[in-house]
Short mmCIF file of N, CA and C in Angstrom, two decimals:
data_model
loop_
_atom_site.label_atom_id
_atom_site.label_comp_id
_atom_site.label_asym_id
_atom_site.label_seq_id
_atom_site.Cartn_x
_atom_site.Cartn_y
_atom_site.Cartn_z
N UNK A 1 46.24 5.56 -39.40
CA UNK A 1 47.01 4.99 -38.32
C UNK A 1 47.08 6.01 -37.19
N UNK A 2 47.01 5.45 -35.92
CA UNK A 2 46.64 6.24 -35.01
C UNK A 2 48.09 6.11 -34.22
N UNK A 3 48.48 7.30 -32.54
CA UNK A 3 49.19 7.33 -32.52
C UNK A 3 49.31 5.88 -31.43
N UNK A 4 48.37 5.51 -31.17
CA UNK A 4 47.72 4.40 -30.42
C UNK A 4 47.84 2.96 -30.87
N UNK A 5 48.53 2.36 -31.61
CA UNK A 5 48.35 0.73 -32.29
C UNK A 5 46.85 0.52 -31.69
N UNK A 6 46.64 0.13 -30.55
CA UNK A 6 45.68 -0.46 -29.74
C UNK A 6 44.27 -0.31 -30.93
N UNK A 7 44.38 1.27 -31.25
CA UNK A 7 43.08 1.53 -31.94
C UNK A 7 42.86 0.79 -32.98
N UNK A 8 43.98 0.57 -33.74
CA UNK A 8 44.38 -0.04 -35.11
C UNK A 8 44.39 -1.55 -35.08
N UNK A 9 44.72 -1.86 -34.10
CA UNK A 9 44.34 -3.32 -33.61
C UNK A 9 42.93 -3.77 -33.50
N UNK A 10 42.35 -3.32 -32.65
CA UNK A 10 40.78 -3.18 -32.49
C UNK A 10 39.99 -2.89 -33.67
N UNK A 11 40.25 -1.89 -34.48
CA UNK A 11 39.85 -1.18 -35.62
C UNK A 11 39.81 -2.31 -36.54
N UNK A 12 41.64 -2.98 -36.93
CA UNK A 12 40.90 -3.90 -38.38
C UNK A 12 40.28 -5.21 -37.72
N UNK A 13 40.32 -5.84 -36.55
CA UNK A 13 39.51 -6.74 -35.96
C UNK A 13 38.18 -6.78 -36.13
N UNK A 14 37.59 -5.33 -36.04
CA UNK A 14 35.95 -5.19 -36.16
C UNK A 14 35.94 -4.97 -37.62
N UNK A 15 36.78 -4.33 -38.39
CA UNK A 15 36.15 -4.68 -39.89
C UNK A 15 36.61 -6.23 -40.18
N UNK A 16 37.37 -7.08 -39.88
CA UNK A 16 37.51 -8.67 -40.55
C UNK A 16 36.07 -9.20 -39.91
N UNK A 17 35.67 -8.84 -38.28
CA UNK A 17 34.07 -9.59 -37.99
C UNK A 17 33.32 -8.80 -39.08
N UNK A 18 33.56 -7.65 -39.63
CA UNK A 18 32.00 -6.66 -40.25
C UNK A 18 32.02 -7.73 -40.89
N UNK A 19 33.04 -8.10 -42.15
CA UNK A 19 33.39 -8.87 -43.38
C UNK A 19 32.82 -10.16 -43.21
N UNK A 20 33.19 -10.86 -42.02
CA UNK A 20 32.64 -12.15 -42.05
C UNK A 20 30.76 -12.08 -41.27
N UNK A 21 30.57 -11.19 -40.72
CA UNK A 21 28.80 -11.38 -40.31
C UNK A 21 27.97 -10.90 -41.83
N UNK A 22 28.75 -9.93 -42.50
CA UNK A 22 28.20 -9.67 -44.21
C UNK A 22 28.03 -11.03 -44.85
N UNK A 23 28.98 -11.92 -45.06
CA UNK A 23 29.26 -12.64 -45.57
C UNK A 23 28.35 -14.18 -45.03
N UNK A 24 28.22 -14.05 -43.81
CA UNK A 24 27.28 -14.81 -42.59
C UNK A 24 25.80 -14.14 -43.60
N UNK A 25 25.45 -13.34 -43.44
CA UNK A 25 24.38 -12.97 -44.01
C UNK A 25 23.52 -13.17 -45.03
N UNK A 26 24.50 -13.64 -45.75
CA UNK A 26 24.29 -13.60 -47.45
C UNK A 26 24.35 -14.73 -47.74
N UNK A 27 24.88 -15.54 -47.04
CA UNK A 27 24.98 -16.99 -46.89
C UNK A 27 23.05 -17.55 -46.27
N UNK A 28 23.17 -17.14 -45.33
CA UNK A 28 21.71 -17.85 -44.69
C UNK A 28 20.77 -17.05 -45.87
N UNK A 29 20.72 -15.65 -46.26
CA UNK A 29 19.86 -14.99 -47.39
C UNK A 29 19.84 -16.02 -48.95
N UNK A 30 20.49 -16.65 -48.91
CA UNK A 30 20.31 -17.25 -49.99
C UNK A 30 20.42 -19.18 -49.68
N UNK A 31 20.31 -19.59 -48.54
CA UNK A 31 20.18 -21.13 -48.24
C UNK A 31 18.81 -21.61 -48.59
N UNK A 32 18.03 -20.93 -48.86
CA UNK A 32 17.08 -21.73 -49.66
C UNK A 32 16.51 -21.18 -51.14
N UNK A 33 17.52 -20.72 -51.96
CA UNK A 33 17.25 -20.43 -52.85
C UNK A 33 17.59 -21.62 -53.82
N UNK A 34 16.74 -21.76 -55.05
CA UNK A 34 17.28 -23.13 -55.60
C UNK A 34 17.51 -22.20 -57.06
N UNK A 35 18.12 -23.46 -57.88
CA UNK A 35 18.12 -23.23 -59.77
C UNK A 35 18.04 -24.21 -60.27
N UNK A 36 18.12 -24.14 -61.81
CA UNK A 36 17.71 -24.89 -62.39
C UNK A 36 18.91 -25.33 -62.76
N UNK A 37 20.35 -25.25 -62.75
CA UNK A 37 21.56 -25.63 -63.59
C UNK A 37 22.48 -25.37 -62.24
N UNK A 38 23.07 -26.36 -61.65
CA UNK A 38 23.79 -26.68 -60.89
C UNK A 38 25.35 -25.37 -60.51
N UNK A 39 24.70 -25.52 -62.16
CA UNK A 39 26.43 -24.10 -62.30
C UNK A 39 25.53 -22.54 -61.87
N UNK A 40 24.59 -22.51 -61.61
CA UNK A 40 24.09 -21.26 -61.26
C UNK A 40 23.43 -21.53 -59.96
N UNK A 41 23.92 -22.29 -58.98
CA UNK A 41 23.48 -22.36 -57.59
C UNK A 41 24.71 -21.27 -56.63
N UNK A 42 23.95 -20.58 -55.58
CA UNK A 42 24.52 -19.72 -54.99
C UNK A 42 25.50 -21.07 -54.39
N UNK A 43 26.64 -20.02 -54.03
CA UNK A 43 27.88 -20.64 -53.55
C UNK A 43 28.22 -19.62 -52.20
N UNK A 44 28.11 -20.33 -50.73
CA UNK A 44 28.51 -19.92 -49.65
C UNK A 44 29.94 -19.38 -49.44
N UNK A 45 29.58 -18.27 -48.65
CA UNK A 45 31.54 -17.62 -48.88
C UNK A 45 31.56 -17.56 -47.54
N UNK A 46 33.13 -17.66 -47.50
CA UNK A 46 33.71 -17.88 -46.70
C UNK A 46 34.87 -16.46 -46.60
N UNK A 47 34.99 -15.66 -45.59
CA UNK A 47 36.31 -15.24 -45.17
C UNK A 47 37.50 -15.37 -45.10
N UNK A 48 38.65 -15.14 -46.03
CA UNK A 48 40.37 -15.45 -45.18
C UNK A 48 40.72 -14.72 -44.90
N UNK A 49 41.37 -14.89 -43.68
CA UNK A 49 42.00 -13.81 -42.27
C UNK A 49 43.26 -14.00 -42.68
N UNK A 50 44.22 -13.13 -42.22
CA UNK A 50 45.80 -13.13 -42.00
C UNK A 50 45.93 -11.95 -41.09
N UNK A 51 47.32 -12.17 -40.52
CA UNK A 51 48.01 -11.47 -39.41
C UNK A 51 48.60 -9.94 -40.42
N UNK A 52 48.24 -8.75 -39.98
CA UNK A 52 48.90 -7.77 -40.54
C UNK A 52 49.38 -6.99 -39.52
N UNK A 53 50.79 -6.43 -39.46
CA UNK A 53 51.67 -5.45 -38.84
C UNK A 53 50.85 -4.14 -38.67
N UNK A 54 50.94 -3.71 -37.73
CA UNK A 54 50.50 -2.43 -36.61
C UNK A 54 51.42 -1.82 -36.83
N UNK A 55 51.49 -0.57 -37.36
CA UNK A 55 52.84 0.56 -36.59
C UNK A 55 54.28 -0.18 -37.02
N UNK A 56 54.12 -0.70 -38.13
CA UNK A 56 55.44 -1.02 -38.29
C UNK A 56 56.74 -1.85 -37.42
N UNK A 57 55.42 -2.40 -36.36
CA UNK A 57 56.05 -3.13 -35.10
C UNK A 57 55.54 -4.71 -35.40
N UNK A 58 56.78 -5.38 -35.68
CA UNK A 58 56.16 -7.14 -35.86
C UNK A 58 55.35 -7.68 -34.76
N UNK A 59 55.62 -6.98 -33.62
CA UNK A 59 55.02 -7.96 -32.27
C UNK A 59 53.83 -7.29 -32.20
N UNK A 60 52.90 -6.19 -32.44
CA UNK A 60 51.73 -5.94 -32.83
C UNK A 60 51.14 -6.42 -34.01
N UNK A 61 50.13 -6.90 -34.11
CA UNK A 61 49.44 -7.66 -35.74
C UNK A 61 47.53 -7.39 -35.20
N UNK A 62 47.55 -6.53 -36.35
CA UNK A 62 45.77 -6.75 -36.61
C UNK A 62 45.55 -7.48 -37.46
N UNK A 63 44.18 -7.35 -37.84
CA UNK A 63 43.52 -8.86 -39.08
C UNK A 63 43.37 -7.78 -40.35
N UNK A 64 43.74 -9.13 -41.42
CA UNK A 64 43.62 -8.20 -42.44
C UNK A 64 42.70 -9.52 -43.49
N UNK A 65 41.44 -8.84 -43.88
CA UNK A 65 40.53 -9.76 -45.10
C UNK A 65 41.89 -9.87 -46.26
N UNK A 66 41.75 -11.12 -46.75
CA UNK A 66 42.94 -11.72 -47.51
C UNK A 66 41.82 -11.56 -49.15
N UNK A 67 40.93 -12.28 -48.85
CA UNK A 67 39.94 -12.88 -49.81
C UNK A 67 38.57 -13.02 -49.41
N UNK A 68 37.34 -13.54 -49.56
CA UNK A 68 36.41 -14.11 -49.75
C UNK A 68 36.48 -15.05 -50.41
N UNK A 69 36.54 -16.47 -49.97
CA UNK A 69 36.31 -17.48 -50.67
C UNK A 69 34.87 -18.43 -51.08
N UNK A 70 34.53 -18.35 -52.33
CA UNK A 70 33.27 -19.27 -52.42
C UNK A 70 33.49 -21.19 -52.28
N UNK A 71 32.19 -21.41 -51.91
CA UNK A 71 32.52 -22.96 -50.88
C UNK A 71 32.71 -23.72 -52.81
N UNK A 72 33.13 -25.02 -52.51
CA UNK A 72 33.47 -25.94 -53.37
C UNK A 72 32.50 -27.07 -53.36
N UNK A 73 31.72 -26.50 -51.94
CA UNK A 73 30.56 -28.24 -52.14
C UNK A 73 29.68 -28.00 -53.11
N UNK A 74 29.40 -29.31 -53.62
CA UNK A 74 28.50 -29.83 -55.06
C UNK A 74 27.07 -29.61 -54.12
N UNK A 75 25.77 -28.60 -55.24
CA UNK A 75 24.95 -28.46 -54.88
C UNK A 75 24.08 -29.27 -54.79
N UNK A 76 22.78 -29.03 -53.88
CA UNK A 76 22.19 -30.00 -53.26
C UNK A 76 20.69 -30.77 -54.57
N UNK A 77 20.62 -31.72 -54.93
CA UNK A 77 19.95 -31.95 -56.23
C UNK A 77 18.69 -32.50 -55.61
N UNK A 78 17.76 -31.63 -55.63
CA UNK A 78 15.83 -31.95 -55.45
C UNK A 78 15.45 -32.37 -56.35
N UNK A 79 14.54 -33.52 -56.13
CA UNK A 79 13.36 -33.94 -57.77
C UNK A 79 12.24 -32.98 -56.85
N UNK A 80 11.66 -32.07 -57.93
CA UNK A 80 10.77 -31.16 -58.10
C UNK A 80 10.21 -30.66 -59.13
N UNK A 81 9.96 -32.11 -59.88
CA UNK A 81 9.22 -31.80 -61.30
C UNK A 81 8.32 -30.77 -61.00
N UNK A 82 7.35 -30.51 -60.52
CA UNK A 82 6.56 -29.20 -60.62
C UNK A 82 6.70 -27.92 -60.36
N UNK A 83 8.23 -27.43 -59.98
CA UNK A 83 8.87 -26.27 -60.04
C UNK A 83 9.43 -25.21 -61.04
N UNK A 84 9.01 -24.21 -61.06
CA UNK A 84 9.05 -23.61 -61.94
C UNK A 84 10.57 -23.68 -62.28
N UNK A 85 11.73 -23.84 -62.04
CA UNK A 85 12.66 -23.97 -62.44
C UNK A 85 13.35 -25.42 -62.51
N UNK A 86 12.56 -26.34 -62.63
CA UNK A 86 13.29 -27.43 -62.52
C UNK A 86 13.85 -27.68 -63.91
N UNK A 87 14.71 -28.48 -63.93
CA UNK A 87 15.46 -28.55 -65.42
C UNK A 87 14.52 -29.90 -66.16
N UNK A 88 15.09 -30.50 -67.44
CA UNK A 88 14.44 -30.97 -68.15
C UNK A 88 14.03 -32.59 -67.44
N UNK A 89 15.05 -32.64 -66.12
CA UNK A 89 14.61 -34.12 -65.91
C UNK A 89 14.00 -33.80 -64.49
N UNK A 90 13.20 -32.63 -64.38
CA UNK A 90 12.75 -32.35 -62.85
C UNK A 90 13.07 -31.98 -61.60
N UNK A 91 14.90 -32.07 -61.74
CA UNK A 91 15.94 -31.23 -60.38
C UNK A 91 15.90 -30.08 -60.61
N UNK A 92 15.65 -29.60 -59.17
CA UNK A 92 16.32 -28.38 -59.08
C UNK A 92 17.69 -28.38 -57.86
N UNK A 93 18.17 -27.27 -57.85
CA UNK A 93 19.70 -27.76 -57.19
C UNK A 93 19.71 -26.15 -56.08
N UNK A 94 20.11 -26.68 -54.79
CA UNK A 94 20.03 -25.44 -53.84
C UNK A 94 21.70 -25.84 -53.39
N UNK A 95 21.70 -24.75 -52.49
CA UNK A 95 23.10 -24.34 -52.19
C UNK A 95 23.68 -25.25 -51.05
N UNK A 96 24.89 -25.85 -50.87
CA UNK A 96 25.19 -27.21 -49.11
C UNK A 96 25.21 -25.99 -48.39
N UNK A 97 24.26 -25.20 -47.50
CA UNK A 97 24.55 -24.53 -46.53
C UNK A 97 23.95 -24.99 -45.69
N UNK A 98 24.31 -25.27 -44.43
CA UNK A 98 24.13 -25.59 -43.01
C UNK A 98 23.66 -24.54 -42.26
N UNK A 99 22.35 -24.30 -42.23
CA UNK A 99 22.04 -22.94 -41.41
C UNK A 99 21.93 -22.35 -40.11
N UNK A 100 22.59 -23.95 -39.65
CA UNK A 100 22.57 -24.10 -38.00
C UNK A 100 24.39 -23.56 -37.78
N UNK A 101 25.38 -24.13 -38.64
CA UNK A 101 26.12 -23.89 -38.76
C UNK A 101 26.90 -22.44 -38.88
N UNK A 102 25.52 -21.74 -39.61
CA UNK A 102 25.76 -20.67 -39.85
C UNK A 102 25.79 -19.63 -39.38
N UNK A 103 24.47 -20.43 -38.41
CA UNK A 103 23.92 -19.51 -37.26
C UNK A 103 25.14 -19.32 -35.91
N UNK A 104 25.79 -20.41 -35.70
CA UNK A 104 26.81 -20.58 -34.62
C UNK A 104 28.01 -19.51 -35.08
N UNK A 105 28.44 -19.46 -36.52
CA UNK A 105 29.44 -18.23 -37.16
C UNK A 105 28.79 -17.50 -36.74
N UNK A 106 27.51 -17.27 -36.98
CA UNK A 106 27.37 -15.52 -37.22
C UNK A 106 27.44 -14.81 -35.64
N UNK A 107 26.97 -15.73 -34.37
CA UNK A 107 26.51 -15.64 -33.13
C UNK A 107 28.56 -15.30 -32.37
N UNK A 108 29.56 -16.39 -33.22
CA UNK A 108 30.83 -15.97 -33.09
C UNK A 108 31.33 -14.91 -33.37
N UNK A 109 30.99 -14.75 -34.68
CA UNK A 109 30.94 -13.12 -35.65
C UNK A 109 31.22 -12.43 -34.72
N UNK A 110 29.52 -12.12 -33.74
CA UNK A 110 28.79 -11.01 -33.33
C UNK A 110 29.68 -10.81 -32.25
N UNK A 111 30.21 -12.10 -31.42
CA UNK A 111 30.63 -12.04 -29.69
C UNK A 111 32.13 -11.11 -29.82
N UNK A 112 32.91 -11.48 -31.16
CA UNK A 112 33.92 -10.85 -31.41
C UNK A 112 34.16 -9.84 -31.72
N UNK A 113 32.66 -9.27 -32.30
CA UNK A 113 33.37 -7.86 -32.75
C UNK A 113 32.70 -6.98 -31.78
N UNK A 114 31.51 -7.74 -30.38
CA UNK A 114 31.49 -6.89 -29.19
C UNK A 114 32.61 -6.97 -28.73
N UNK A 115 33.57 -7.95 -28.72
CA UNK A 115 34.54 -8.04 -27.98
C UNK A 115 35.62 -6.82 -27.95
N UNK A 116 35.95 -6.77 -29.29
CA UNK A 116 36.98 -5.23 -29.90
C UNK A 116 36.29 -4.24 -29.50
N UNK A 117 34.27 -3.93 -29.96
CA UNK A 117 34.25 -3.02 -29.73
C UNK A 117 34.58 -2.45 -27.80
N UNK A 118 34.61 -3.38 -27.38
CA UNK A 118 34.43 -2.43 -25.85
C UNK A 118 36.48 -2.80 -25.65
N UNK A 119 37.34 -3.45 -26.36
CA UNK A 119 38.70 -3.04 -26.11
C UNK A 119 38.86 -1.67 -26.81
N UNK A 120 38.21 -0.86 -27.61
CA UNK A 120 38.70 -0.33 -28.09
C UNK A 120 37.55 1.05 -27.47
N UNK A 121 37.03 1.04 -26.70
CA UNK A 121 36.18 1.79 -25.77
C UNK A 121 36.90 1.64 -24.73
N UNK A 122 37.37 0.68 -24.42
CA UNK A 122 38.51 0.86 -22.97
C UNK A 122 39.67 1.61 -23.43
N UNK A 123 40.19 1.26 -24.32
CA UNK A 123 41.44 2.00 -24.56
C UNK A 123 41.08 3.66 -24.51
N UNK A 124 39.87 4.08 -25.52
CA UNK A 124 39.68 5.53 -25.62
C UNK A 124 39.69 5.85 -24.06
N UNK A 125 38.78 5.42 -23.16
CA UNK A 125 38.79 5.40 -21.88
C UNK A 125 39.91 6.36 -21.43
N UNK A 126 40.63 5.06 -21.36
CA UNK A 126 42.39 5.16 -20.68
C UNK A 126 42.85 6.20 -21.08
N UNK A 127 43.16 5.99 -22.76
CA UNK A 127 43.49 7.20 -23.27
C UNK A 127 42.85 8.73 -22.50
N UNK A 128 41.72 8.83 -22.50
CA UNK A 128 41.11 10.51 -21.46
C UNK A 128 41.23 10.24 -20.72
N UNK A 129 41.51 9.23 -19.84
CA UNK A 129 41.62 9.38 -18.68
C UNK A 129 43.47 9.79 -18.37
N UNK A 130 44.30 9.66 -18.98
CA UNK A 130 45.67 10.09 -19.05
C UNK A 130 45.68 10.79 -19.25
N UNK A 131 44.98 11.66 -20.06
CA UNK A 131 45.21 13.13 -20.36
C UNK A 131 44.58 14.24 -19.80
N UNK A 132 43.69 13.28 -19.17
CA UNK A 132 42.86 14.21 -18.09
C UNK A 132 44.07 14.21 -16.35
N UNK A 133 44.62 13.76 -16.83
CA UNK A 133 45.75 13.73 -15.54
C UNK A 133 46.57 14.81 -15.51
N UNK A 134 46.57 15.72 -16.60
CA UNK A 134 47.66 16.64 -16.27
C UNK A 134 46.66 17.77 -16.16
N UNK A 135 45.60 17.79 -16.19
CA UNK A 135 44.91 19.19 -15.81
C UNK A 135 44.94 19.28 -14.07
#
């Protein structure tokens, strides 16, 4: 904790985007992966955010990762009898990810955590530049 909130503000903001463009990642890295048993299809995760206290001051709040949640949609069922993993009646089963969808998170992800990074490059700013005031 800095003597600055501002930093600490900015600071857990860009780790909740790190968390969710990781998570963006791993999601599109595995949208076309298939299996053979429905219960072993990758499952898209999702991020939960919450408001966390700065400095012990309620009216300051940074983001704080709550969880990672994996998605609940029922995987997607291919007939692909000639796949090496298809099960005994010829499905194989890939993950409901939307990769257009995904693409629009991750492109949000990205805009947000340029966003912190240059509040929190302005602040250092300010910060030398105040302290360069008393020389």
């Amino acid at each position: 904790m800095s003597n600055l909130p501002i930093f600490d503000v900015a600071g857990s903001a860009m780790n909740a985007q790190s968390v969710r463009l990781s998570t963006i990642a791993s999601n599109l890295a595995n949208a076309d992966s298939v299996a053979g048993d429905p219960e072993a299809v990758f499952r898209a995760k999702q991020p939960v955010f919450s408001a966390e206290p700065v400095a012990g001051n309620p009216a300051l709040a940074g983001v704080q990762v709550d969880a990672v949640n994996e998605s609940t949609a029922a995987p997607i069922k291919r007939y692909e009898p000639g796949h090496p993993l298809a099960d005994a009646q010829g499905y194989v089963y890939a993950p409901d990810i939307d990769p257009v969808a995904q693409m629009v998170d991750l492109i949000s992800a990205s805009r947000s955590y340029q966003a912190n990074v240059e509040v929190f490059n302005s602040a250092k700013e300010l910060a030398l530049a105040t302290l360069n005031m008393g020389r």
